[in-house]
Amino acid sequence: MEVSIDRTRWYDRLMAAFIFFTRLPFWRMYQPPKEAYTAVVEYWPMVGWLTGSAMAAILYFGAYVLPYPVAVMLAIATRMLLTGALHEDGLADFFDGFGGGGTDRQRILDIMKDSRIGTYGVLGLTIYAAMLFATLYSLPPFYAALTILAADPFAKMATSQIVMMMPYARNEATAKARVVYRRMGIKAGIGLALQGMLPMAAYCYYLGGIIDWQLIIFLPCLTMYFLYLFILHRLRGYTGDCCGAMFLLVELSVYLVACHFLQAVG
């Protein structure tokens, strides 16, 4: 008997999110119904608690036994391994599609679906990776780790709003992952907000005398909004690649703000 998405349990949707967004063998522990995968965005920030914690731990403890630049690179690589570079793949496709597709909506979608990487994708990934490394390296290890713990879930929460703000640009048959995310209800939206805001609220409270909490929340949200307007204008809808790219760029904006306040703090 097929299970309706309205009847899937929170546990189904949570496990589907961990299976969908990571390469860890959660599928060996439990197999959620197929319908649960349409709601994985509702628990995307919770996945960020896991990937952010792993990245922060590698950076912080690695800095004690390795040169700090090496620890930063290992931290970045750790998340890529945990996620299978899912978001980085989306970022490359995003740059390729919007860079090489011009204003032709269908051509942008076709390029983004192509598994090959082009010039715009290579350049976009290179610049992004360089900026990510530079921002984390400019922060002392302790503050870099704290910022990662807050930035990962918060950026995923902010990016998840795109599901509510525009339609999916493809259909389930033509989607790369064969999944079309569903819109969230009030209960799911509150849960999503708590997942993303609790780490950021704790971060802002702990560093309240050093950082401007309004700026570190406002700038990433502004980044998300401008990307939303850009995607809406060119595609009139979002794709999974757009979500991955937006997450990485919104997260990067958190690190840029943190650098402004914390790079001189020992």
C-alpha positions as MATLAB code, in Angstrom:
seq = 'MEVSIDRTRWYDRLMAAFIFFTRLPFWRMYQPPKEAYTAVVEYWPMVGWLTGSAMAAILYFGAYVLPYPVAVMLAIATRMLLTGALHEDGLADFFDGFGGGGTDRQRILDIMKDSRIGTYGVLGLTIYAAMLFATLYSLPPFYAALTILAADPFAKMATSQIVMMMPYARNEATAKARVVYRRMGIKAGIGLALQGMLPMAAYCYYLGGIIDWQLIIFLPCLTMYFLYLFILHRLRGYTGDCCGAMFLLVELSVYLVACHFLQAVG';
ca = [
       0.000    0.000    0.000;
       1.431    3.353   -1.063;
       1.937    5.935    1.674;
       0.662    9.467    1.109;
       3.093   12.305    1.738;
       0.621   13.718    4.254;
       0.882   10.492    6.217;
       4.639   10.120    6.236;
       6.046   10.478    9.711;
       8.553   13.134   10.711;
      11.038   10.308   11.164;
      10.550    9.256    7.530;
      11.213   12.771    6.300;
      14.223   13.236    8.586;
      15.843    9.983    7.471;
      15.064   10.795    3.840;
      16.880   14.120    4.270;
      19.995   12.445    5.692;
      19.961    9.838    2.925;
      19.360   12.419    0.187;
      21.830   15.089    1.294;
      24.705   12.907    2.534;
      26.648    9.844    1.396;
      26.590    8.250    4.830;
      24.901    4.812    4.893;
      21.722    5.871    6.667;
      19.840    3.827    4.068;
      21.217    0.701    5.747;
      19.441    1.690    8.961;
      16.063    2.606    7.483;
      14.321    2.932    4.130;
      11.721    5.750    4.183;
       8.867    5.696    1.656;
       9.482    7.396   -1.669;
       7.031   10.187   -0.866;
       9.182   11.307    2.058;
      11.868   12.508   -0.359;
       9.630   15.307   -1.603;
       9.848   16.845    1.893;
      13.600   16.545    2.491;
      14.035   20.338    2.419;
      12.064   20.513    5.671;
      15.007   18.856    7.449;
      17.864   20.214    5.356;
      19.160   22.466    8.192;
      19.205   19.431   10.488;
      21.584   17.787    8.028;
      23.631   20.964    8.388;
      23.988   20.238   12.096;
      25.776   17.028   11.118;
      27.913   18.340    8.251;
      28.698   21.581   10.076;
      29.738   19.720   13.234;
      32.038   17.404   11.285;
      33.603   20.301    9.392;
      34.055   22.392   12.547;
      35.578   19.488   14.486;
      38.113   18.702   11.768;
      39.122   22.356   11.522;
      39.365   23.005   15.261;
      41.121   19.835   16.386;
      43.145   19.564   13.197;
      44.632   22.989   13.898;
      46.342   21.522   16.984;
      48.233   18.840   15.077;
      48.520   20.221   11.552;
      49.408   23.554    9.946;
      46.277   25.668   10.029;
      45.923   25.938    6.219;
      45.958   22.134    6.014;
      43.308   21.864    8.728;
      41.083   24.306    6.839;
      41.470   22.365    3.600;
      40.709   19.078    5.365;
      37.589   20.602    6.920;
      36.340   21.731    3.521;
      37.142   18.333    2.008;
      35.337   16.564    4.851;
      32.010   18.166    4.034;
      32.485   17.461    0.341;
      33.039   13.791    1.167;
      30.031   13.671    3.492;
      27.727   15.207    0.883;
      29.315   13.697   -2.203;
      30.039   17.277   -3.331;
      26.310   17.563   -4.000;
      26.159   21.321   -3.451;
      29.424   21.997   -5.290;
      28.058   20.092   -8.271;
      25.007   22.342   -8.147;
      27.199   25.435   -7.995;
      29.180   24.353  -11.063;
      25.983   23.606  -13.008;
      24.514   26.919  -11.869;
      27.466   28.905  -13.224;
      27.559   26.876  -16.423;
      23.836   27.233  -17.018;
      23.460   30.910  -16.306;
      26.850   31.773  -17.767;
      26.500   29.865  -21.025;
      22.749   29.791  -21.488;
      22.238   33.482  -22.097;
      18.598   34.449  -21.693;
      17.178   31.251  -23.193;
      15.356   29.469  -20.358;
      15.361   26.026  -21.952;
      19.033   26.259  -22.884;
      19.911   27.181  -19.286;
      17.994   24.136  -18.037;
      19.629   21.863  -20.619;
      23.136   23.045  -19.716;
      22.460   22.647  -16.003;
      21.326   19.069  -16.571;
      24.439   18.196  -18.607;
      26.859   16.183  -16.461;
      29.875   17.768  -18.134;
      31.455   20.850  -16.576;
      32.244   23.909  -18.655;
      34.435   26.973  -18.373;
      31.984   28.950  -16.242;
      31.591   26.021  -13.870;
      35.350   25.601  -13.434;
      35.881   29.315  -12.857;
      32.928   29.558  -10.482;
      34.065   26.597   -8.386;
      37.656   27.839   -8.300;
      36.708   31.332   -7.144;
      34.234   29.973   -4.605;
      36.742   27.482   -3.149;
      39.409   30.179   -2.928;
      37.067   32.562   -1.120;
      35.849   29.843    1.237;
      39.407   28.906    2.147;
      40.460   32.542    2.530;
      37.560   33.451    4.813;
      37.974   30.438    7.088;
      41.758   30.771    7.177;
      41.465   34.436    8.192;
      39.517   33.421   11.323;
      41.150   31.975   14.454;
      40.381   28.233   14.723;
      37.930   28.549   17.620;
      35.887   31.294   15.976;
      36.058   29.605   12.582;
      34.605   26.426   14.104;
      31.829   28.363   15.869;
      30.968   30.201   12.673;
      30.733   26.958   10.700;
      28.370   25.471   13.278;
      26.053   28.468   12.893;
      26.468   29.178    9.174;
      25.748   25.731    7.726;
      22.229   25.216    9.182;
      21.340   28.909    8.872;
      22.259   29.090    5.175;
      20.265   25.931    4.465;
      17.275   27.357    6.293;
      17.460   30.616    4.330;
      17.885   28.793    1.030;
      14.915   26.522    1.758;
      12.608   29.530    1.428;
      13.038   29.341   -2.341;
      10.700   26.334   -2.336;
       7.946   28.610   -1.054;
       8.796   31.581   -3.250;
       8.728   30.085   -6.747;
       7.696   26.912   -8.578;
       9.998   24.087   -9.612;
      11.393   24.780  -13.079;
      11.132   21.159  -14.230;
       8.818   18.256  -13.469;
       9.516   15.013  -11.648;
      10.274   13.125  -14.865;
      12.920   15.608  -16.020;
      14.384   16.473  -12.600;
      18.000   15.314  -12.170;
      17.262   13.631   -8.838;
      13.709   12.577   -9.887;
      12.392   14.563   -6.925;
      10.261   17.702   -6.830;
      10.229   19.335   -3.401;
       6.816   20.041   -1.937;
       5.775   23.345   -0.413;
       5.893   23.512    3.365;
       3.010   24.046    5.738;
       3.081   26.224    8.844;
       4.242   23.417   11.129;
       7.068   22.430    8.793;
       8.061   26.085    8.374;
       8.326   26.598   12.126;
      10.424   23.454   12.451;
      12.674   24.621    9.631;
      13.144   28.030   11.264;
      14.061   26.462   14.596;
      16.635   24.171   12.982;
      18.370   27.077   11.278;
      17.951   29.833   13.834;
      18.861   28.038   17.069;
      22.575   27.607   16.193;
      22.726   31.155   14.810;
      20.979   32.600   17.888;
      23.429   30.812   20.194;
      26.318   32.057   18.061;
      25.120   35.662   18.140;
      24.474   35.481   21.893;
      27.943   34.090   22.635;
      29.678   36.651   20.415;
      27.282   39.485   21.125;
      30.031   41.842   22.239;
      32.112   41.240   19.109;
      29.827   40.853   16.116;
      26.780   42.747   14.880;
      24.041   40.102   14.939;
      21.823   42.162   12.658;
      24.455   42.279    9.929;
      25.370   38.606   10.112;
      21.702   37.691    9.682;
      20.666   40.452    7.278;
      23.458   40.141    4.694;
      22.976   36.395    4.025;
      19.224   36.947    3.726;
      19.870   39.796    1.297;
      22.197   37.520   -0.696;
      19.457   34.903   -0.824;
      16.891   37.480   -1.973;
      19.028   38.835   -4.825;
      19.788   35.306   -6.014;
      16.066   34.567   -5.862;
      15.308   37.597   -8.050;
      18.037   36.585  -10.512;
      16.795   32.992  -10.776;
      13.161   34.067  -11.023;
      13.972   36.506  -13.824;
      15.966   33.987  -15.870;
      14.234   30.684  -15.121;
      10.862   31.595  -13.590;
      11.449   28.684  -11.234;
      14.153   26.895   -9.268;
      16.022   23.603   -9.654;
      18.041   21.460   -7.259;
      21.199   23.009   -8.698;
      19.875   26.459   -7.836;
      19.296   25.313   -4.247;
      22.826   23.924   -3.923;
      24.429   27.008   -5.407;
      22.345   29.381   -3.320;
      23.210   27.517   -0.128;
      26.961   27.766   -0.743;
      26.815   31.459   -1.658;
      24.575   32.380    1.284;
      26.867   30.452    3.628;
      29.887   32.219    2.149;
      28.269   35.581    2.904;
      28.067   34.546    6.586;
      31.812   33.868    6.596;
      32.519   37.205    4.933;
      30.631   39.059    7.658;
      32.327   36.985   10.360;
      35.733   37.884    8.897;
      34.913   41.556    9.196;
      34.380   41.234   12.938;
      36.505   38.274   14.034;
      39.708   38.093   11.982;
      41.592   40.319   14.414;
      40.339   38.466   17.510;
      42.829   36.045   19.039;
];
